[in-house]
């Protein structure tokens, strides 16, 4: 089984993927930045200060600052997952609402119309959260977290595409989660090739037809703020089609068998609490 590094962008099946990794690596082998008491991104600082951690753990997962990507040792199997940017942005809003990080009266339309119009010196926390719903992939993969809402451009997009090409061995897709999780398991040499069904919130599961569910005005507004992420997502998806098709054809029978090995939710919960 390979050493592995999961670079997790928020709202891209991270919980399910971390569960899969926890079922293939011992607790002592894992470093999860999301479980770090000093904050989810503190793991990047620790890795900068203590590069010896790569010898202490064989599985890294969670949120990390983008400058860590080119420094990950090449013998690690490096992967990430993408999700359609409109769906991801909508899911991010509902996550913030459920976590109590936004005003309870704020609606999805308010988030994408009112928040970006607030004064820059406003102390409303929604402003910083809103930034993470705009071209997040280009920001994270291209190391452009400092850019404003309207500052992301084609040069930043190219930086992100180059980073994906140079710093990752596998890119999965939330919309093709079962196939992606199976491929990841095979490519990384996991002992247990099984995976739970993707967890979905009631709100995000309704966004099957983005334009129809959101309406033209709101849909186009979200697209406007994520045009470079959409370009990146569609480009990577297109480039992955042949690889996915060939791999799933080769392992079709094993893929079908793997579906029967998925653990029940209760079993998963009990194993993580122990």
PDB file of C-alpha atoms in Angstrom:
ATOM      1  CA  UNK A   1       0.000   0.000   0.000  1.00  0.00           C
ATOM      2  CA  UNK A   2       1.384   3.385  -0.986  1.00  0.00           C
ATOM      3  CA  UNK A   3       2.107   6.434   1.108  1.00  0.00           C
ATOM      4  CA  UNK A   4      -0.690   8.856   0.336  1.00  0.00           C
ATOM      5  CA  UNK A   5      -1.469  12.586   0.517  1.00  0.00           C
ATOM      6  CA  UNK A   6      -5.075  13.761   0.181  1.00  0.00           C
ATOM      7  CA  UNK A   7      -5.326  17.486  -0.565  1.00  0.00           C
ATOM      8  CA  UNK A   8      -8.893  18.354   0.349  1.00  0.00           C
ATOM      9  CA  UNK A   9     -10.725  21.395  -0.995  1.00  0.00           C
ATOM     10  CA  UNK A  10     -13.861  22.012   1.068  1.00  0.00           C
ATOM     11  CA  UNK A  11     -17.171  20.464  -0.022  1.00  0.00           C
ATOM     12  CA  UNK A  12     -15.690  17.888  -2.404  1.00  0.00           C
ATOM     13  CA  UNK A  13     -16.588  14.574  -0.693  1.00  0.00           C
ATOM     14  CA  UNK A  14     -13.875  15.020   1.949  1.00  0.00           C
ATOM     15  CA  UNK A  15     -15.691  13.320   4.821  1.00  0.00           C
ATOM     16  CA  UNK A  16     -16.373  10.174   2.797  1.00  0.00           C
ATOM     17  CA  UNK A  17     -12.810  10.085   1.466  1.00  0.00           C
ATOM     18  CA  UNK A  18     -11.263  10.497   4.911  1.00  0.00           C
ATOM     19  CA  UNK A  19     -13.440   7.622   6.097  1.00  0.00           C
ATOM     20  CA  UNK A  20     -12.109   5.477   3.259  1.00  0.00           C
ATOM     21  CA  UNK A  21      -8.515   6.314   4.214  1.00  0.00           C
ATOM     22  CA  UNK A  22      -9.139   5.611   7.896  1.00  0.00           C
ATOM     23  CA  UNK A  23     -10.271   2.132   6.945  1.00  0.00           C
ATOM     24  CA  UNK A  24      -6.985   1.430   5.191  1.00  0.00           C
ATOM     25  CA  UNK A  25      -4.403   3.037   7.488  1.00  0.00           C
ATOM     26  CA  UNK A  26      -3.769   2.639  11.202  1.00  0.00           C
ATOM     27  CA  UNK A  27      -4.443   5.683  13.364  1.00  0.00           C
ATOM     28  CA  UNK A  28      -0.731   6.141  14.093  1.00  0.00           C
ATOM     29  CA  UNK A  29       0.007   6.268  10.353  1.00  0.00           C
ATOM     30  CA  UNK A  30      -2.405   9.153   9.720  1.00  0.00           C
ATOM     31  CA  UNK A  31      -1.913  12.882  10.025  1.00  0.00           C
ATOM     32  CA  UNK A  32      -5.238  14.705   9.590  1.00  0.00           C
ATOM     33  CA  UNK A  33      -4.893  18.481   9.479  1.00  0.00           C
ATOM     34  CA  UNK A  34      -8.642  18.839  10.049  1.00  0.00           C
ATOM     35  CA  UNK A  35      -8.201  17.254  13.476  1.00  0.00           C
ATOM     36  CA  UNK A  36      -5.375  19.624  14.407  1.00  0.00           C
ATOM     37  CA  UNK A  37      -6.213  21.648  17.502  1.00  0.00           C
ATOM     38  CA  UNK A  38      -4.439  24.712  16.080  1.00  0.00           C
ATOM     39  CA  UNK A  39      -6.727  24.928  13.059  1.00  0.00           C
ATOM     40  CA  UNK A  40      -7.254  23.008   9.795  1.00  0.00           C
ATOM     41  CA  UNK A  41      -4.473  24.777   7.899  1.00  0.00           C
ATOM     42  CA  UNK A  42      -1.903  24.569  10.677  1.00  0.00           C
ATOM     43  CA  UNK A  43      -0.767  21.253   9.232  1.00  0.00           C
ATOM     44  CA  UNK A  44       0.974  23.155   6.456  1.00  0.00           C
ATOM     45  CA  UNK A  45       3.025  25.056   9.000  1.00  0.00           C
ATOM     46  CA  UNK A  46       3.998  21.873  10.830  1.00  0.00           C
ATOM     47  CA  UNK A  47       5.091  20.237   7.585  1.00  0.00           C
ATOM     48  CA  UNK A  48       7.220  23.257   6.716  1.00  0.00           C
ATOM     49  CA  UNK A  49       8.812  23.269  10.151  1.00  0.00           C
ATOM     50  CA  UNK A  50       9.102  19.507  10.524  1.00  0.00           C
ATOM     51  CA  UNK A  51       9.637  17.856   7.124  1.00  0.00           C
ATOM     52  CA  UNK A  52      10.579  14.735   9.074  1.00  0.00           C
ATOM     53  CA  UNK A  53       6.842  14.199   9.578  1.00  0.00           C
ATOM     54  CA  UNK A  54       6.777  12.620   6.139  1.00  0.00           C
ATOM     55  CA  UNK A  55       8.790   9.772   7.631  1.00  0.00           C
ATOM     56  CA  UNK A  56       6.552   9.543  10.700  1.00  0.00           C
ATOM     57  CA  UNK A  57       3.254   9.135   8.828  1.00  0.00           C
ATOM     58  CA  UNK A  58       2.235   7.329   5.664  1.00  0.00           C
ATOM     59  CA  UNK A  59      -1.148   8.991   5.202  1.00  0.00           C
ATOM     60  CA  UNK A  60      -1.786  12.741   5.160  1.00  0.00           C
ATOM     61  CA  UNK A  61      -5.277  14.166   4.718  1.00  0.00           C
ATOM     62  CA  UNK A  62      -7.202  17.374   5.195  1.00  0.00           C
ATOM     63  CA  UNK A  63      -6.903  21.051   4.329  1.00  0.00           C
ATOM     64  CA  UNK A  64      -3.460  22.472   3.590  1.00  0.00           C
ATOM     65  CA  UNK A  65      -2.223  25.759   2.228  1.00  0.00           C
ATOM     66  CA  UNK A  66      -1.336  25.527  -1.476  1.00  0.00           C
ATOM     67  CA  UNK A  67       2.356  26.271  -1.053  1.00  0.00           C
ATOM     68  CA  UNK A  68       2.727  22.772   0.405  1.00  0.00           C
ATOM     69  CA  UNK A  69       1.915  21.073  -2.920  1.00  0.00           C
ATOM     70  CA  UNK A  70       5.314  21.168  -4.687  1.00  0.00           C
ATOM     71  CA  UNK A  71       7.024  20.122  -1.443  1.00  0.00           C
ATOM     72  CA  UNK A  72       5.181  16.833  -1.006  1.00  0.00           C
ATOM     73  CA  UNK A  73       7.708  14.002  -1.526  1.00  0.00           C
ATOM     74  CA  UNK A  74       7.239  12.385  -4.921  1.00  0.00           C
ATOM     75  CA  UNK A  75       7.001   8.886  -3.442  1.00  0.00           C
ATOM     76  CA  UNK A  76       3.630   9.862  -1.949  1.00  0.00           C
ATOM     77  CA  UNK A  77       0.541   9.114  -4.026  1.00  0.00           C
ATOM     78  CA  UNK A  78      -1.015  12.577  -4.216  1.00  0.00           C
ATOM     79  CA  UNK A  79      -4.700  12.995  -4.983  1.00  0.00           C
ATOM     80  CA  UNK A  80      -7.575  15.435  -4.787  1.00  0.00           C
ATOM     81  CA  UNK A  81     -11.250  15.523  -5.771  1.00  0.00           C
ATOM     82  CA  UNK A  82     -13.250  18.067  -7.743  1.00  0.00           C
ATOM     83  CA  UNK A  83     -16.944  18.869  -7.781  1.00  0.00           C
ATOM     84  CA  UNK A  84     -18.903  20.988 -10.231  1.00  0.00           C
ATOM     85  CA  UNK A  85     -18.140  24.549  -9.062  1.00  0.00           C
ATOM     86  CA  UNK A  86     -21.781  25.663  -8.975  1.00  0.00           C
ATOM     87  CA  UNK A  87     -22.770  22.658  -6.878  1.00  0.00           C
ATOM     88  CA  UNK A  88     -19.740  23.181  -4.644  1.00  0.00           C
ATOM     89  CA  UNK A  89     -20.548  26.871  -4.090  1.00  0.00           C
ATOM     90  CA  UNK A  90     -24.151  26.072  -3.191  1.00  0.00           C
ATOM     91  CA  UNK A  91     -23.082  23.294  -0.830  1.00  0.00           C
ATOM     92  CA  UNK A  92     -20.562  25.639   0.814  1.00  0.00           C
ATOM     93  CA  UNK A  93     -23.351  28.117   1.579  1.00  0.00           C
ATOM     94  CA  UNK A  94     -25.570  25.467   3.169  1.00  0.00           C
ATOM     95  CA  UNK A  95     -22.623  24.173   5.193  1.00  0.00           C
ATOM     96  CA  UNK A  96     -22.024  27.679   6.557  1.00  0.00           C
ATOM     97  CA  UNK A  97     -25.716  28.013   7.409  1.00  0.00           C
ATOM     98  CA  UNK A  98     -25.901  24.665   9.178  1.00  0.00           C
ATOM     99  CA  UNK A  99     -22.745  25.469  11.144  1.00  0.00           C
ATOM    100  CA  UNK A 100     -24.212  28.764  12.334  1.00  0.00           C
ATOM    101  CA  UNK A 101     -21.504  30.808  10.588  1.00  0.00           C
ATOM    102  CA  UNK A 102     -23.977  33.017   8.726  1.00  0.00           C
ATOM    103  CA  UNK A 103     -26.960  35.018   9.907  1.00  0.00           C
ATOM    104  CA  UNK A 104     -29.933  32.713  10.197  1.00  0.00           C
ATOM    105  CA  UNK A 105     -32.015  34.988   7.949  1.00  0.00           C
ATOM    106  CA  UNK A 106     -29.521  34.910   5.068  1.00  0.00           C
ATOM    107  CA  UNK A 107     -30.693  33.044   1.976  1.00  0.00           C
ATOM    108  CA  UNK A 108     -28.712  31.672  -0.946  1.00  0.00           C
ATOM    109  CA  UNK A 109     -29.620  34.635  -3.142  1.00  0.00           C
ATOM    110  CA  UNK A 110     -28.532  37.067  -0.425  1.00  0.00           C
ATOM    111  CA  UNK A 111     -25.177  35.318  -0.163  1.00  0.00           C
ATOM    112  CA  UNK A 112     -24.358  35.760  -3.858  1.00  0.00           C
ATOM    113  CA  UNK A 113     -25.938  39.173  -4.396  1.00  0.00           C
ATOM    114  CA  UNK A 114     -25.747  41.117  -1.124  1.00  0.00           C
ATOM    115  CA  UNK A 115     -22.484  39.904   0.437  1.00  0.00           C
ATOM    116  CA  UNK A 116     -20.134  40.832  -2.443  1.00  0.00           C
ATOM    117  CA  UNK A 117     -21.706  44.312  -2.456  1.00  0.00           C
ATOM    118  CA  UNK A 118     -20.865  44.980   1.191  1.00  0.00           C
ATOM    119  CA  UNK A 119     -18.186  47.601   1.957  1.00  0.00           C
ATOM    120  CA  UNK A 120     -14.688  46.136   2.009  1.00  0.00           C
ATOM    121  CA  UNK A 121     -14.120  47.438   5.524  1.00  0.00           C
ATOM    122  CA  UNK A 122     -17.242  45.697   6.785  1.00  0.00           C
ATOM    123  CA  UNK A 123     -16.592  43.281   9.633  1.00  0.00           C
ATOM    124  CA  UNK A 124     -19.330  40.924   8.520  1.00  0.00           C
ATOM    125  CA  UNK A 125     -17.789  37.395   8.591  1.00  0.00           C
ATOM    126  CA  UNK A 126     -19.828  36.461   5.526  1.00  0.00           C
ATOM    127  CA  UNK A 127     -17.409  38.449   3.348  1.00  0.00           C
ATOM    128  CA  UNK A 128     -14.454  36.151   4.042  1.00  0.00           C
ATOM    129  CA  UNK A 129     -16.649  33.072   3.676  1.00  0.00           C
ATOM    130  CA  UNK A 130     -18.006  34.342   0.370  1.00  0.00           C
ATOM    131  CA  UNK A 131     -14.509  34.477  -1.088  1.00  0.00           C
ATOM    132  CA  UNK A 132     -14.255  30.705  -0.684  1.00  0.00           C
ATOM    133  CA  UNK A 133     -17.251  30.290  -2.987  1.00  0.00           C
ATOM    134  CA  UNK A 134     -15.508  32.090  -5.858  1.00  0.00           C
ATOM    135  CA  UNK A 135     -13.027  30.222  -8.089  1.00  0.00           C
ATOM    136  CA  UNK A 136     -11.828  28.151  -5.130  1.00  0.00           C
ATOM    137  CA  UNK A 137      -9.943  25.616  -7.266  1.00  0.00           C
ATOM    138  CA  UNK A 138      -7.902  28.291  -9.027  1.00  0.00           C
ATOM    139  CA  UNK A 139      -7.192  29.922  -5.663  1.00  0.00           C
ATOM    140  CA  UNK A 140      -6.086  26.722  -3.926  1.00  0.00           C
ATOM    141  CA  UNK A 141      -4.291  24.841  -6.671  1.00  0.00           C
ATOM    142  CA  UNK A 142      -2.740  27.947  -8.214  1.00  0.00           C
ATOM    143  CA  UNK A 143      -1.750  29.466  -4.840  1.00  0.00           C
ATOM    144  CA  UNK A 144      -3.811  32.627  -5.299  1.00  0.00           C
ATOM    145  CA  UNK A 145      -5.731  32.763  -2.023  1.00  0.00           C
ATOM    146  CA  UNK A 146      -4.954  36.457  -1.653  1.00  0.00           C
ATOM    147  CA  UNK A 147      -6.855  37.515  -4.768  1.00  0.00           C
ATOM    148  CA  UNK A 148     -10.157  39.376  -4.493  1.00  0.00           C
ATOM    149  CA  UNK A 149     -13.541  38.374  -5.907  1.00  0.00           C
ATOM    150  CA  UNK A 150     -12.936  39.886  -9.340  1.00  0.00           C
ATOM    151  CA  UNK A 151      -9.157  39.552  -9.549  1.00  0.00           C
ATOM    152  CA  UNK A 152      -8.846  35.948 -10.741  1.00  0.00           C
ATOM    153  CA  UNK A 153      -7.892  35.827 -14.417  1.00  0.00           C
ATOM    154  CA  UNK A 154      -6.709  33.425 -17.102  1.00  0.00           C
ATOM    155  CA  UNK A 155      -3.101  33.540 -15.904  1.00  0.00           C
ATOM    156  CA  UNK A 156      -4.205  32.285 -12.491  1.00  0.00           C
ATOM    157  CA  UNK A 157      -6.249  29.571 -14.195  1.00  0.00           C
ATOM    158  CA  UNK A 158      -3.146  28.412 -16.069  1.00  0.00           C
ATOM    159  CA  UNK A 159      -1.192  28.326 -12.798  1.00  0.00           C
ATOM    160  CA  UNK A 160      -3.838  26.054 -11.303  1.00  0.00           C
ATOM    161  CA  UNK A 161      -3.884  23.735 -14.313  1.00  0.00           C
ATOM    162  CA  UNK A 162      -0.099  23.448 -14.211  1.00  0.00           C
ATOM    163  CA  UNK A 163      -0.225  22.669 -10.502  1.00  0.00           C
ATOM    164  CA  UNK A 164      -2.798  19.918 -11.034  1.00  0.00           C
ATOM    165  CA  UNK A 165      -0.636  18.388 -13.741  1.00  0.00           C
ATOM    166  CA  UNK A 166       2.601  18.536 -11.755  1.00  0.00           C
ATOM    167  CA  UNK A 167       1.484  17.892  -8.186  1.00  0.00           C
ATOM    168  CA  UNK A 168      -1.172  15.163  -8.377  1.00  0.00           C
ATOM    169  CA  UNK A 169      -1.181  11.514  -9.378  1.00  0.00           C
ATOM    170  CA  UNK A 170      -4.973  11.173  -9.424  1.00  0.00           C
ATOM    171  CA  UNK A 171      -7.952  13.509  -9.607  1.00  0.00           C
ATOM    172  CA  UNK A 172     -11.395  12.161  -8.761  1.00  0.00           C
ATOM    173  CA  UNK A 173     -14.843  13.680  -9.202  1.00  0.00           C
ATOM    174  CA  UNK A 174     -17.653  13.881  -6.683  1.00  0.00           C
ATOM    175  CA  UNK A 175     -20.214  13.426  -9.456  1.00  0.00           C
ATOM    176  CA  UNK A 176     -18.484  10.115 -10.277  1.00  0.00           C
ATOM    177  CA  UNK A 177     -17.735   9.245  -6.689  1.00  0.00           C
ATOM    178  CA  UNK A 178     -18.151   5.462  -6.788  1.00  0.00           C
ATOM    179  CA  UNK A 179     -15.918   5.071  -9.834  1.00  0.00           C
ATOM    180  CA  UNK A 180     -13.405   7.591  -8.473  1.00  0.00           C
ATOM    181  CA  UNK A 181     -13.214   5.948  -5.051  1.00  0.00           C
ATOM    182  CA  UNK A 182     -12.745   2.535  -6.646  1.00  0.00           C
ATOM    183  CA  UNK A 183     -10.002   3.801  -8.957  1.00  0.00           C
ATOM    184  CA  UNK A 184      -8.279   5.521  -6.052  1.00  0.00           C
ATOM    185  CA  UNK A 185      -8.356   2.310  -4.043  1.00  0.00           C
ATOM    186  CA  UNK A 186      -6.830   0.318  -6.865  1.00  0.00           C
ATOM    187  CA  UNK A 187      -4.182   2.874  -7.828  1.00  0.00           C
ATOM    188  CA  UNK A 188      -3.090   3.418  -4.232  1.00  0.00           C
ATOM    189  CA  UNK A 189      -3.003  -0.308  -3.512  1.00  0.00           C
ATOM    190  CA  UNK A 190      -5.496  -0.232  -0.655  1.00  0.00           C
ATOM    191  CA  UNK A 191      -5.965  -3.498   1.219  1.00  0.00           C
ATOM    192  CA  UNK A 192      -9.695  -2.844   1.582  1.00  0.00           C
ATOM    193  CA  UNK A 193     -11.367  -1.755  -1.634  1.00  0.00           C
ATOM    194  CA  UNK A 194     -14.656  -0.531  -0.271  1.00  0.00           C
ATOM    195  CA  UNK A 195     -16.320   2.811   0.193  1.00  0.00           C
ATOM    196  CA  UNK A 196     -19.483   4.197   1.692  1.00  0.00           C
ATOM    197  CA  UNK A 197     -22.087   5.937  -0.372  1.00  0.00           C
ATOM    198  CA  UNK A 198     -21.488   9.631  -0.733  1.00  0.00           C
ATOM    199  CA  UNK A 199     -23.005  11.647   2.085  1.00  0.00           C
ATOM    200  CA  UNK A 200     -25.277  14.408   0.803  1.00  0.00           C
ATOM    201  CA  UNK A 201     -27.156  17.178   2.557  1.00  0.00           C
ATOM    202  CA  UNK A 202     -30.833  17.522   1.614  1.00  0.00           C
ATOM    203  CA  UNK A 203     -30.137  20.912   0.036  1.00  0.00           C
ATOM    204  CA  UNK A 204     -27.175  19.880  -2.098  1.00  0.00           C
ATOM    205  CA  UNK A 205     -28.803  16.651  -3.261  1.00  0.00           C
ATOM    206  CA  UNK A 206     -31.538  18.706  -4.907  1.00  0.00           C
ATOM    207  CA  UNK A 207     -29.084  20.508  -7.189  1.00  0.00           C
ATOM    208  CA  UNK A 208     -29.173  17.931  -9.961  1.00  0.00           C
ATOM    209  CA  UNK A 209     -30.006  20.437 -12.654  1.00  0.00           C
ATOM    210  CA  UNK A 210     -28.238  23.593 -11.525  1.00  0.00           C
ATOM    211  CA  UNK A 211     -29.928  26.065 -13.823  1.00  0.00           C
ATOM    212  CA  UNK A 212     -33.403  24.593 -13.303  1.00  0.00           C
ATOM    213  CA  UNK A 213     -33.150  24.464  -9.520  1.00  0.00           C
ATOM    214  CA  UNK A 214     -31.493  27.855  -9.046  1.00  0.00           C
ATOM    215  CA  UNK A 215     -33.154  29.830 -11.811  1.00  0.00           C
ATOM    216  CA  UNK A 216     -31.306  31.627 -14.583  1.00  0.00           C
ATOM    217  CA  UNK A 217     -30.451  34.771 -12.637  1.00  0.00           C
ATOM    218  CA  UNK A 218     -28.898  33.103  -9.597  1.00  0.00           C
ATOM    219  CA  UNK A 219     -27.260  30.370 -11.662  1.00  0.00           C
ATOM    220  CA  UNK A 220     -25.579  32.912 -13.921  1.00  0.00           C
ATOM    221  CA  UNK A 221     -24.474  34.925 -10.911  1.00  0.00           C
ATOM    222  CA  UNK A 222     -22.700  31.918  -9.400  1.00  0.00           C
ATOM    223  CA  UNK A 223     -21.182  31.065 -12.788  1.00  0.00           C
ATOM    224  CA  UNK A 224     -19.886  34.633 -13.063  1.00  0.00           C
ATOM    225  CA  UNK A 225     -17.966  34.234  -9.812  1.00  0.00           C
ATOM    226  CA  UNK A 226     -16.690  30.774 -10.777  1.00  0.00           C
ATOM    227  CA  UNK A 227     -16.000  31.019 -14.492  1.00  0.00           C
ATOM    228  CA  UNK A 228     -12.358  29.955 -14.191  1.00  0.00           C
ATOM    229  CA  UNK A 229     -13.181  27.079 -11.852  1.00  0.00           C
ATOM    230  CA  UNK A 230     -15.778  25.868 -14.341  1.00  0.00           C
ATOM    231  CA  UNK A 231     -13.208  26.087 -17.123  1.00  0.00           C
ATOM    232  CA  UNK A 232     -10.752  24.104 -14.990  1.00  0.00           C
ATOM    233  CA  UNK A 233     -13.340  21.504 -13.969  1.00  0.00           C
ATOM    234  CA  UNK A 234     -14.533  20.888 -17.523  1.00  0.00           C
ATOM    235  CA  UNK A 235     -10.972  20.733 -18.842  1.00  0.00           C
ATOM    236  CA  UNK A 236      -9.839  18.185 -16.248  1.00  0.00           C
ATOM    237  CA  UNK A 237     -13.026  16.147 -16.651  1.00  0.00           C
ATOM    238  CA  UNK A 238     -12.577  15.986 -20.416  1.00  0.00           C
ATOM    239  CA  UNK A 239      -8.937  14.946 -20.102  1.00  0.00           C
ATOM    240  CA  UNK A 240      -9.915  12.222 -17.613  1.00  0.00           C
ATOM    241  CA  UNK A 241     -12.655  10.629 -19.709  1.00  0.00           C
ATOM    242  CA  UNK A 242     -10.466   8.195 -21.628  1.00  0.00           C
ATOM    243  CA  UNK A 243      -8.562   7.139 -18.512  1.00  0.00           C
ATOM    244  CA  UNK A 244     -11.774   6.556 -16.551  1.00  0.00           C
ATOM    245  CA  UNK A 245     -13.380   4.634 -19.407  1.00  0.00           C
ATOM    246  CA  UNK A 246     -10.380   2.371 -19.955  1.00  0.00           C
ATOM    247  CA  UNK A 247      -9.859   1.701 -16.260  1.00  0.00           C
ATOM    248  CA  UNK A 248     -13.513   0.928 -15.524  1.00  0.00           C
ATOM    249  CA  UNK A 249     -13.754  -1.370 -18.549  1.00  0.00           C
ATOM    250  CA  UNK A 250     -10.691  -3.299 -17.392  1.00  0.00           C
ATOM    251  CA  UNK A 251     -11.970  -3.700 -13.817  1.00  0.00           C
ATOM    252  CA  UNK A 252     -15.733  -3.775 -14.474  1.00  0.00           C
ATOM    253  CA  UNK A 253     -16.358  -7.089 -12.688  1.00  0.00           C
ATOM    254  CA  UNK A 254     -14.247  -6.154  -9.668  1.00  0.00           C
ATOM    255  CA  UNK A 255     -15.959  -2.773  -9.485  1.00  0.00           C
ATOM    256  CA  UNK A 256     -19.370  -4.426  -9.282  1.00  0.00           C
ATOM    257  CA  UNK A 257     -18.148  -6.785  -6.554  1.00  0.00           C
ATOM    258  CA  UNK A 258     -16.719  -3.873  -4.586  1.00  0.00           C
ATOM    259  CA  UNK A 259     -20.183  -2.363  -4.217  1.00  0.00           C
ATOM    260  CA  UNK A 260     -21.218  -5.276  -1.997  1.00  0.00           C
ATOM    261  CA  UNK A 261     -18.281  -4.619   0.341  1.00  0.00           C
ATOM    262  CA  UNK A 262     -19.363  -1.154   1.424  1.00  0.00           C
ATOM    263  CA  UNK A 263     -19.786  -1.045   5.216  1.00  0.00           C
ATOM    264  CA  UNK A 264     -23.066  -0.110   6.810  1.00  0.00           C
ATOM    265  CA  UNK A 265     -23.324   3.359   8.295  1.00  0.00           C
ATOM    266  CA  UNK A 266     -23.558   2.026  11.845  1.00  0.00           C
ATOM    267  CA  UNK A 267     -20.428  -0.073  11.398  1.00  0.00           C
ATOM    268  CA  UNK A 268     -18.568   2.916  10.038  1.00  0.00           C
ATOM    269  CA  UNK A 269     -19.684   5.116  12.911  1.00  0.00           C
ATOM    270  CA  UNK A 270     -18.715   2.574  15.553  1.00  0.00           C
ATOM    271  CA  UNK A 271     -15.293   1.990  14.029  1.00  0.00           C
ATOM    272  CA  UNK A 272     -14.487   5.721  14.036  1.00  0.00           C
ATOM    273  CA  UNK A 273     -15.620   6.195  17.628  1.00  0.00           C
ATOM    274  CA  UNK A 274     -13.429   3.389  18.928  1.00  0.00           C
TER     275      UNK A 274
END
